């Protein structure tokens, strides 16, 4: 792997480019689940809030349609979707992975050529999942753009991530990536110590919804148990736990949100609601949640004031299991095994499932990541932000 460039100064210089509307392109590979595109959409909204004149383009491989894609005046460009099979290999619906990657590479490069961004923010894979982003990254950098890499809080086991960083998918990234932004906190995962990241990143905090007003803890019994599985593609992990939740008489309602890729069945007596673009309101109304441990959904639950019961997926990556364990250590969640029975589930549901703002503050988890990432991006773009809107965050 090539040697990475020295880290940039902690505060990038402002207004190093002509005073005009900043141009930003955000790229996420996605396709399986909504996480990458959802994070980018929140960052895009924060960019527009801080700099209303900003020209923001979001490139996504997400095939499904959602109201939050294209909101706040953000331009959306779609590339052919790439998803993962049960072994973790990337596949396409057509079966022609090589052809799909060539088309993705073409669209990525075309966007960079047409937009000529000041900043290119790439999510998770610095050069794409199979290097298909390399031509666009190289072209953007040579044209004077700042190239940033965004990484979520937890990636996988340290051994798996170290192997990835040292492998061909990251080869040459050090020549083109100017700075790494982590959408998390070092107290949750230190990317240098655990993953061997060859450059000191900037930790921006969790990119999620705003923290909801505190809810009264008294009288928190009864009400609704909300069950979510993100996009739903692997929601069968929740099947046996859901049966145990349905058999628990403590709560008045059990509501399941079926993601757009859900194909799993639910027990009798469970209320099923259609996929939601944003579950924030549902979390705010629930008295408890039982859910998988995708980045977006778990932090939406936490900032809404819930102490969720987490049922992590453990393959093909252990990301969810690691995130669940660490949030439990911080006192923000409890963890359930996929095979947990009614007695175990009932015992946990009998515990207080709401938390206070003090619980979140005491954990040390920074949840203002969208605004911090946006401010960092705009600083690299040399853009002045709107002071009144910054103060309002």
Short mmCIF file of C-alpha atoms in Angstrom, two decimals:
data_model
loop_
_atom_site.label_atom_id
_atom_site.label_comp_id
_atom_site.label_asym_id
_atom_site.label_seq_id
_atom_site.Cartn_x
_atom_site.Cartn_y
_atom_site.Cartn_z
CA UNK A 1 0.00 0.00 0.00
CA UNK A 2 1.26 3.50 -0.81
CA UNK A 3 2.39 5.77 1.99
CA UNK A 4 -0.31 8.15 3.13
CA UNK A 5 0.24 11.88 3.00
CA UNK A 6 0.82 13.66 6.34
CA UNK A 7 -2.41 14.62 8.12
CA UNK A 8 -3.81 18.02 7.30
CA UNK A 9 -4.00 20.76 9.97
CA UNK A 10 -6.88 20.37 12.41
CA UNK A 11 -8.58 23.51 11.05
CA UNK A 12 -8.48 23.78 7.24
CA UNK A 13 -8.04 27.30 5.89
CA UNK A 14 -11.25 29.17 5.07
CA UNK A 15 -11.98 31.01 1.84
CA UNK A 16 -8.98 29.63 0.00
CA UNK A 17 -11.08 29.59 -3.19
CA UNK A 18 -12.96 32.42 -4.91
CA UNK A 19 -16.11 33.53 -3.09
CA UNK A 20 -18.82 31.60 -4.94
CA UNK A 21 -21.28 28.87 -4.15
CA UNK A 22 -19.32 25.81 -2.99
CA UNK A 23 -19.73 22.63 -5.03
CA UNK A 24 -19.78 19.34 -3.14
CA UNK A 25 -20.26 15.78 -4.41
CA UNK A 26 -21.07 12.98 -1.96
CA UNK A 27 -20.64 9.39 -3.15
CA UNK A 28 -21.87 6.20 -1.47
CA UNK A 29 -21.58 2.69 -2.90
CA UNK A 30 -24.63 1.27 -1.01
CA UNK A 31 -27.27 -1.02 -2.46
CA UNK A 32 -27.89 -3.37 0.49
CA UNK A 33 -29.70 -1.40 3.18
CA UNK A 34 -30.22 2.32 3.43
CA UNK A 35 -27.39 3.28 5.77
CA UNK A 36 -24.80 4.87 3.50
CA UNK A 37 -27.29 6.91 1.48
CA UNK A 38 -29.16 7.97 4.64
CA UNK A 39 -25.98 9.30 6.26
CA UNK A 40 -25.03 11.15 3.11
CA UNK A 41 -28.51 12.67 2.85
CA UNK A 42 -28.23 13.99 6.42
CA UNK A 43 -24.81 15.46 5.66
CA UNK A 44 -26.19 17.00 2.45
CA UNK A 45 -29.07 18.61 4.39
CA UNK A 46 -26.61 19.97 6.94
CA UNK A 47 -24.47 21.41 4.12
CA UNK A 48 -27.49 23.25 2.73
CA UNK A 49 -28.42 24.48 6.20
CA UNK A 50 -24.96 25.93 6.80
CA UNK A 51 -24.48 27.23 3.26
CA UNK A 52 -27.88 27.65 1.54
CA UNK A 53 -26.25 28.47 -1.80
CA UNK A 54 -24.14 25.29 -1.83
CA UNK A 55 -24.40 23.12 -4.94
CA UNK A 56 -24.70 19.60 -3.50
CA UNK A 57 -24.83 16.41 -5.57
CA UNK A 58 -25.44 12.99 -4.00
CA UNK A 59 -24.41 9.93 -6.03
CA UNK A 60 -26.01 6.71 -4.88
CA UNK A 61 -26.48 3.11 -5.89
CA UNK A 62 -29.66 2.83 -3.83
CA UNK A 63 -32.38 1.45 -6.08
CA UNK A 64 -35.40 2.26 -3.87
CA UNK A 65 -37.04 5.68 -3.82
CA UNK A 66 -37.26 7.80 -0.67
CA UNK A 67 -38.47 11.30 0.11
CA UNK A 68 -35.23 12.21 1.87
CA UNK A 69 -33.23 11.61 -1.31
CA UNK A 70 -33.27 14.89 -3.19
CA UNK A 71 -34.71 16.91 -0.30
CA UNK A 72 -33.33 20.36 0.60
CA UNK A 73 -32.41 21.12 -3.01
CA UNK A 74 -29.87 18.28 -3.27
CA UNK A 75 -29.30 16.83 -6.75
CA UNK A 76 -29.39 13.02 -6.88
CA UNK A 77 -27.52 10.95 -9.47
CA UNK A 78 -28.10 7.19 -9.51
CA UNK A 79 -25.65 4.50 -10.53
CA UNK A 80 -26.44 0.80 -11.03
CA UNK A 81 -26.97 -0.95 -7.69
CA UNK A 82 -24.48 -3.41 -6.25
CA UNK A 83 -25.49 -5.57 -3.28
CA UNK A 84 -23.96 -8.39 -1.21
CA UNK A 85 -24.81 -12.06 -1.12
CA UNK A 86 -24.83 -14.24 2.01
CA UNK A 87 -21.04 -14.66 1.87
CA UNK A 88 -20.36 -10.92 1.66
CA UNK A 89 -19.44 -10.91 -2.04
CA UNK A 90 -20.70 -8.07 -4.20
CA UNK A 91 -23.27 -9.08 -6.81
CA UNK A 92 -25.67 -7.39 -9.23
CA UNK A 93 -29.20 -8.19 -10.29
CA UNK A 94 -28.07 -8.69 -13.88
CA UNK A 95 -25.26 -11.03 -12.87
CA UNK A 96 -22.75 -8.96 -14.83
CA UNK A 97 -20.67 -7.42 -12.04
CA UNK A 98 -17.85 -6.32 -14.35
CA UNK A 99 -20.23 -4.51 -16.70
CA UNK A 100 -22.04 -2.86 -13.79
CA UNK A 101 -18.76 -1.62 -12.33
CA UNK A 102 -17.73 -0.16 -15.69
CA UNK A 103 -21.02 1.74 -15.91
CA UNK A 104 -20.65 2.97 -12.32
CA UNK A 105 -17.12 4.16 -13.12
CA UNK A 106 -18.41 6.02 -16.17
CA UNK A 107 -21.16 7.82 -14.23
CA UNK A 108 -18.85 8.71 -11.33
CA UNK A 109 -16.33 10.24 -13.73
CA UNK A 110 -19.05 12.10 -15.64
CA UNK A 111 -20.39 13.67 -12.44
CA UNK A 112 -16.93 14.89 -11.45
CA UNK A 113 -16.34 16.30 -14.94
CA UNK A 114 -19.69 18.11 -15.05
CA UNK A 115 -19.86 19.41 -11.46
CA UNK A 116 -16.14 20.10 -10.96
CA UNK A 117 -16.55 19.88 -7.18
CA UNK A 118 -14.52 21.76 -4.62
CA UNK A 119 -14.91 18.75 -2.32
CA UNK A 120 -15.55 15.09 -3.12
CA UNK A 121 -16.71 13.14 -0.04
CA UNK A 122 -16.48 9.37 -0.57
CA UNK A 123 -18.26 7.02 1.82
CA UNK A 124 -16.56 3.90 3.24
CA UNK A 125 -14.51 2.66 0.24
CA UNK A 126 -11.89 5.23 -0.82
CA UNK A 127 -11.67 4.01 -4.43
CA UNK A 128 -14.99 2.18 -4.74
CA UNK A 129 -15.83 -1.43 -3.99
CA UNK A 130 -13.67 -2.77 -6.85
CA UNK A 131 -11.67 0.33 -7.72
CA UNK A 132 -14.40 1.72 -9.98
CA UNK A 133 -14.21 5.11 -8.26
CA UNK A 134 -10.47 5.53 -8.87
CA UNK A 135 -10.74 7.48 -12.19
CA UNK A 136 -13.21 9.96 -10.65
CA UNK A 137 -11.14 10.41 -7.48
CA UNK A 138 -7.94 10.93 -9.44
CA UNK A 139 -9.61 13.39 -11.83
CA UNK A 140 -11.18 15.36 -8.97
CA UNK A 141 -7.89 15.62 -7.09
CA UNK A 142 -5.94 16.67 -10.18
CA UNK A 143 -8.56 19.33 -10.90
CA UNK A 144 -7.92 20.85 -7.46
CA UNK A 145 -10.73 19.27 -5.45
CA UNK A 146 -10.25 18.15 -1.88
CA UNK A 147 -11.01 14.44 -1.53
CA UNK A 148 -12.38 13.29 1.83
CA UNK A 149 -13.12 9.76 3.00
CA UNK A 150 -15.99 9.21 5.45
CA UNK A 151 -15.95 6.11 7.68
CA UNK A 152 -18.71 5.00 10.05
CA UNK A 153 -18.15 4.37 13.75
CA UNK A 154 -17.56 0.59 13.50
CA UNK A 155 -16.40 -1.14 10.31
CA UNK A 156 -15.74 -4.78 11.23
CA UNK A 157 -13.31 -6.81 13.32
CA UNK A 158 -9.85 -5.22 13.58
CA UNK A 159 -8.28 -8.14 11.67
CA UNK A 160 -10.75 -7.83 8.78
CA UNK A 161 -10.34 -4.06 8.48
CA UNK A 162 -6.54 -4.20 8.71
CA UNK A 163 -6.50 -6.75 5.89
CA UNK A 164 -8.76 -4.52 3.81
CA UNK A 165 -6.61 -1.42 4.38
CA UNK A 166 -3.46 -3.32 3.46
CA UNK A 167 -5.09 -4.92 0.40
CA UNK A 168 -5.61 -3.86 -3.22
CA UNK A 169 -8.92 -2.05 -2.65
CA UNK A 170 -7.09 0.68 -0.71
CA UNK A 171 -3.89 0.64 -2.79
CA UNK A 172 -2.96 4.15 -3.87
CA UNK A 173 -5.67 5.79 -1.77
CA UNK A 174 -3.04 7.67 0.22
CA UNK A 175 -2.04 9.66 -2.85
CA UNK A 176 -5.54 10.96 -3.46
CA UNK A 177 -7.41 11.15 -0.13
CA UNK A 178 -6.66 14.39 1.72
CA UNK A 179 -8.42 13.66 4.99
CA UNK A 180 -10.42 10.93 6.73
CA UNK A 181 -13.59 11.82 8.66
CA UNK A 182 -14.99 9.27 11.12
CA UNK A 183 -18.73 9.41 11.80
CA UNK A 184 -18.19 8.34 15.39
CA UNK A 185 -16.07 8.93 18.49
CA UNK A 186 -12.69 7.47 19.51
CA UNK A 187 -14.27 6.36 22.81
CA UNK A 188 -16.45 3.99 20.75
CA UNK A 189 -13.76 2.89 18.29
CA UNK A 190 -10.23 4.21 17.77
CA UNK A 191 -9.62 3.69 14.05
CA UNK A 192 -5.85 4.08 14.34
CA UNK A 193 -5.32 1.80 17.32
CA UNK A 194 -7.83 -0.89 16.29
CA UNK A 195 -7.76 -0.81 12.50
CA UNK A 196 -4.25 0.43 11.80
CA UNK A 197 -5.60 3.38 9.81
CA UNK A 198 -2.38 4.92 8.45
CA UNK A 199 -3.45 8.51 9.03
CA UNK A 200 -4.97 10.25 12.07
CA UNK A 201 -8.65 10.86 11.23
CA UNK A 202 -10.93 13.65 12.36
CA UNK A 203 -13.70 12.30 14.60
CA UNK A 204 -16.88 14.20 13.82
CA UNK A 205 -19.44 12.38 15.98
CA UNK A 206 -22.50 10.32 15.09
CA UNK A 207 -24.44 11.45 12.01
CA UNK A 208 -28.06 11.09 13.09
CA UNK A 209 -31.30 12.93 13.84
CA UNK A 210 -31.31 15.77 16.40
CA UNK A 211 -31.62 14.77 20.05
CA UNK A 212 -35.28 14.68 21.08
CA UNK A 213 -36.56 16.53 24.18
CA UNK A 214 -36.33 14.40 27.36
CA UNK A 215 -39.30 12.17 28.09
CA UNK A 216 -40.66 11.53 31.60
CA UNK A 217 -39.45 8.21 32.95
CA UNK A 218 -42.38 7.75 35.29
CA UNK A 219 -45.29 5.86 33.81
CA UNK A 220 -43.15 4.41 31.02
CA UNK A 221 -44.86 1.02 31.28
CA UNK A 222 -47.30 -0.18 28.65
CA UNK A 223 -47.41 1.62 25.35
CA UNK A 224 -45.77 0.39 22.16
CA UNK A 225 -42.81 -1.87 21.41
CA UNK A 226 -41.34 -0.83 18.06
CA UNK A 227 -39.51 -3.54 16.11
CA UNK A 228 -37.26 -2.49 13.20
CA UNK A 229 -34.76 -4.20 10.91
CA UNK A 230 -33.47 -1.35 8.76
CA UNK A 231 -33.91 -2.09 5.06
CA UNK A 232 -35.19 -5.54 6.02
CA UNK A 233 -32.99 -7.64 3.76
CA UNK A 234 -31.71 -9.67 6.71
CA UNK A 235 -34.57 -9.08 9.13
CA UNK A 236 -35.05 -12.82 9.59
CA UNK A 237 -32.51 -12.42 12.42
CA UNK A 238 -35.41 -10.97 14.42
CA UNK A 239 -37.92 -13.75 13.72
CA UNK A 240 -37.63 -15.76 16.95
CA UNK A 241 -37.16 -12.67 19.09
CA UNK A 242 -40.26 -11.13 17.55
CA UNK A 243 -42.26 -14.20 18.57
CA UNK A 244 -41.00 -13.75 22.13
CA UNK A 245 -41.90 -10.04 22.11
CA UNK A 246 -45.40 -10.84 20.84
CA UNK A 247 -45.84 -13.31 23.72
CA UNK A 248 -44.94 -10.67 26.33
CA UNK A 249 -48.09 -9.08 27.82
CA UNK A 250 -46.33 -6.04 29.26
CA UNK A 251 -46.92 -3.71 26.29
CA UNK A 252 -50.21 -2.82 24.64
CA UNK A 253 -48.95 -2.91 21.04
CA UNK A 254 -46.15 -4.53 19.08
CA UNK A 255 -45.46 -2.63 15.86
CA UNK A 256 -43.12 -3.90 13.16
CA UNK A 257 -41.72 -1.64 10.45
CA UNK A 258 -41.10 -3.72 7.36
CA UNK A 259 -38.13 -2.40 5.42
CA UNK A 260 -38.32 -2.21 1.62
CA UNK A 261 -36.38 -5.49 1.28
CA UNK A 262 -38.25 -7.41 4.00
CA UNK A 263 -39.58 -10.85 3.17
CA UNK A 264 -39.97 -12.34 6.63
CA UNK A 265 -43.25 -13.21 8.36
CA UNK A 266 -44.61 -11.87 11.66
CA UNK A 267 -46.66 -13.59 14.38
CA UNK A 268 -50.40 -13.05 14.88
CA UNK A 269 -51.33 -9.99 16.87
CA UNK A 270 -48.38 -7.95 15.63
CA UNK A 271 -49.18 -4.72 13.82
CA UNK A 272 -47.23 -4.23 10.60
CA UNK A 273 -46.65 -0.80 9.14
CA UNK A 274 -45.30 0.02 5.71
CA UNK A 275 -41.66 1.03 5.18
CA UNK A 276 -40.96 4.53 6.42
CA UNK A 277 -38.55 7.03 4.97
CA UNK A 278 -37.84 8.18 8.51
CA UNK A 279 -38.67 6.24 11.68
CA UNK A 280 -37.73 9.12 13.99
CA UNK A 281 -41.36 9.92 14.82
CA UNK A 282 -42.12 6.25 15.52
CA UNK A 283 -39.18 5.99 17.92
CA UNK A 284 -40.31 9.17 19.65
CA UNK A 285 -43.76 7.66 20.31
CA UNK A 286 -42.55 4.18 21.37
CA UNK A 287 -42.00 3.02 24.93
CA UNK A 288 -39.42 0.43 23.91
CA UNK A 289 -37.65 -0.82 20.79
CA UNK A 290 -36.31 -4.17 19.68
CA UNK A 291 -34.13 -3.87 16.61
CA UNK A 292 -31.12 -4.80 14.58
CA UNK A 293 -28.03 -2.68 14.98
CA UNK A 294 -27.58 -0.77 11.74
CA UNK A 295 -25.88 2.60 12.20
CA UNK A 296 -28.84 4.82 11.37
CA UNK A 297 -31.66 3.01 13.15
CA UNK A 298 -29.84 2.37 16.41
CA UNK A 299 -28.74 5.98 16.81
CA UNK A 300 -32.19 7.27 15.87
CA UNK A 301 -33.54 5.15 18.73
CA UNK A 302 -30.91 6.38 21.18
CA UNK A 303 -31.38 10.10 20.45
CA UNK A 304 -35.16 9.66 20.72
CA UNK A 305 -34.70 8.69 24.36
CA UNK A 306 -34.94 4.89 24.12
CA UNK A 307 -32.61 2.27 25.55
CA UNK A 308 -33.11 -0.27 22.75
CA UNK A 309 -32.91 -4.04 22.88
CA UNK A 310 -30.41 -4.91 20.14
CA UNK A 311 -30.35 -8.11 18.08
CA UNK A 312 -27.17 -7.89 15.99
CA UNK A 313 -26.39 -9.60 12.72
CA UNK A 314 -23.07 -11.45 13.03
CA UNK A 315 -22.32 -12.28 9.39
CA UNK A 316 -20.90 -11.60 6.89
CA UNK A 317 -19.47 -8.74 8.99
CA UNK A 318 -19.41 -8.48 12.78
CA UNK A 319 -19.98 -4.73 12.67
CA UNK A 320 -23.43 -4.90 14.28
CA UNK A 321 -22.34 -7.25 17.08
CA UNK A 322 -19.41 -4.99 17.96
CA UNK A 323 -21.57 -1.85 17.91
CA UNK A 324 -24.20 -3.52 20.09
CA UNK A 325 -21.67 -4.63 22.69
CA UNK A 326 -20.05 -1.24 22.96
CA UNK A 327 -23.33 0.65 23.23
CA UNK A 328 -24.31 -1.76 26.00
CA UNK A 329 -21.03 -1.01 27.79
CA UNK A 330 -21.86 2.70 27.58
CA UNK A 331 -25.23 2.00 29.21
CA UNK A 332 -27.20 3.02 26.13
CA UNK A 333 -28.63 -0.37 25.13
CA UNK A 334 -29.07 -4.05 25.99
CA UNK A 335 -28.16 -6.95 23.71
CA UNK A 336 -30.32 -9.96 22.84
CA UNK A 337 -29.21 -13.17 21.17
CA UNK A 338 -31.27 -14.01 18.03
CA UNK A 339 -32.45 -17.16 19.80
CA UNK A 340 -33.62 -15.42 22.99
CA UNK A 341 -36.83 -16.88 24.41
CA UNK A 342 -39.89 -15.24 25.99
CA UNK A 343 -38.51 -15.31 29.56
CA UNK A 344 -35.30 -13.49 28.61
CA UNK A 345 -37.10 -10.97 26.42
CA UNK A 346 -39.78 -10.37 29.06
CA UNK A 347 -37.16 -9.78 31.77
CA UNK A 348 -35.43 -7.12 29.67
CA UNK A 349 -38.69 -5.47 28.65
CA UNK A 350 -39.54 -5.19 32.36
CA UNK A 351 -36.44 -3.04 32.87
CA UNK A 352 -36.67 0.74 32.22
CA UNK A 353 -36.44 1.15 28.45
CA UNK A 354 -36.29 4.96 28.43
CA UNK A 355 -33.23 7.03 29.22
CA UNK A 356 -32.55 10.66 30.02
CA UNK A 357 -30.42 13.23 28.28
CA UNK A 358 -28.00 12.80 31.17
CA UNK A 359 -27.53 9.13 30.25
CA UNK A 360 -26.52 10.13 26.73
CA UNK A 361 -24.26 12.94 27.93
CA UNK A 362 -22.58 10.68 30.50
CA UNK A 363 -21.79 8.12 27.78
CA UNK A 364 -19.56 10.65 26.03
CA UNK A 365 -21.14 9.88 22.66
CA UNK A 366 -21.19 12.94 20.38
CA UNK A 367 -24.36 12.87 18.24
CA UNK A 368 -23.95 16.18 16.37
CA UNK A 369 -21.99 14.60 13.55
CA UNK A 370 -23.99 15.87 10.56
CA UNK A 371 -23.31 19.52 11.42
CA UNK A 372 -19.66 18.83 12.23
CA UNK A 373 -19.07 16.96 8.97
CA UNK A 374 -20.82 19.69 6.99
CA UNK A 375 -18.75 22.42 8.64
CA UNK A 376 -15.57 20.49 7.90
CA UNK A 377 -16.52 19.97 4.26
CA UNK A 378 -17.41 23.62 3.76
CA UNK A 379 -14.18 24.73 5.39
CA UNK A 380 -12.26 22.61 2.88
CA UNK A 381 -14.38 24.14 0.12
CA UNK A 382 -13.40 27.60 1.30
CA UNK A 383 -17.01 28.57 1.92
CA UNK A 384 -18.39 30.99 4.46
CA UNK A 385 -21.29 29.53 6.42
CA UNK A 386 -24.45 31.21 7.67
CA UNK A 387 -23.68 32.24 11.28
CA UNK A 388 -27.30 32.35 12.43
CA UNK A 389 -27.97 28.83 11.20
CA UNK A 390 -24.75 27.53 12.73
CA UNK A 391 -25.74 28.98 16.09
CA UNK A 392 -29.11 27.31 15.86
CA UNK A 393 -27.63 23.80 15.73
#
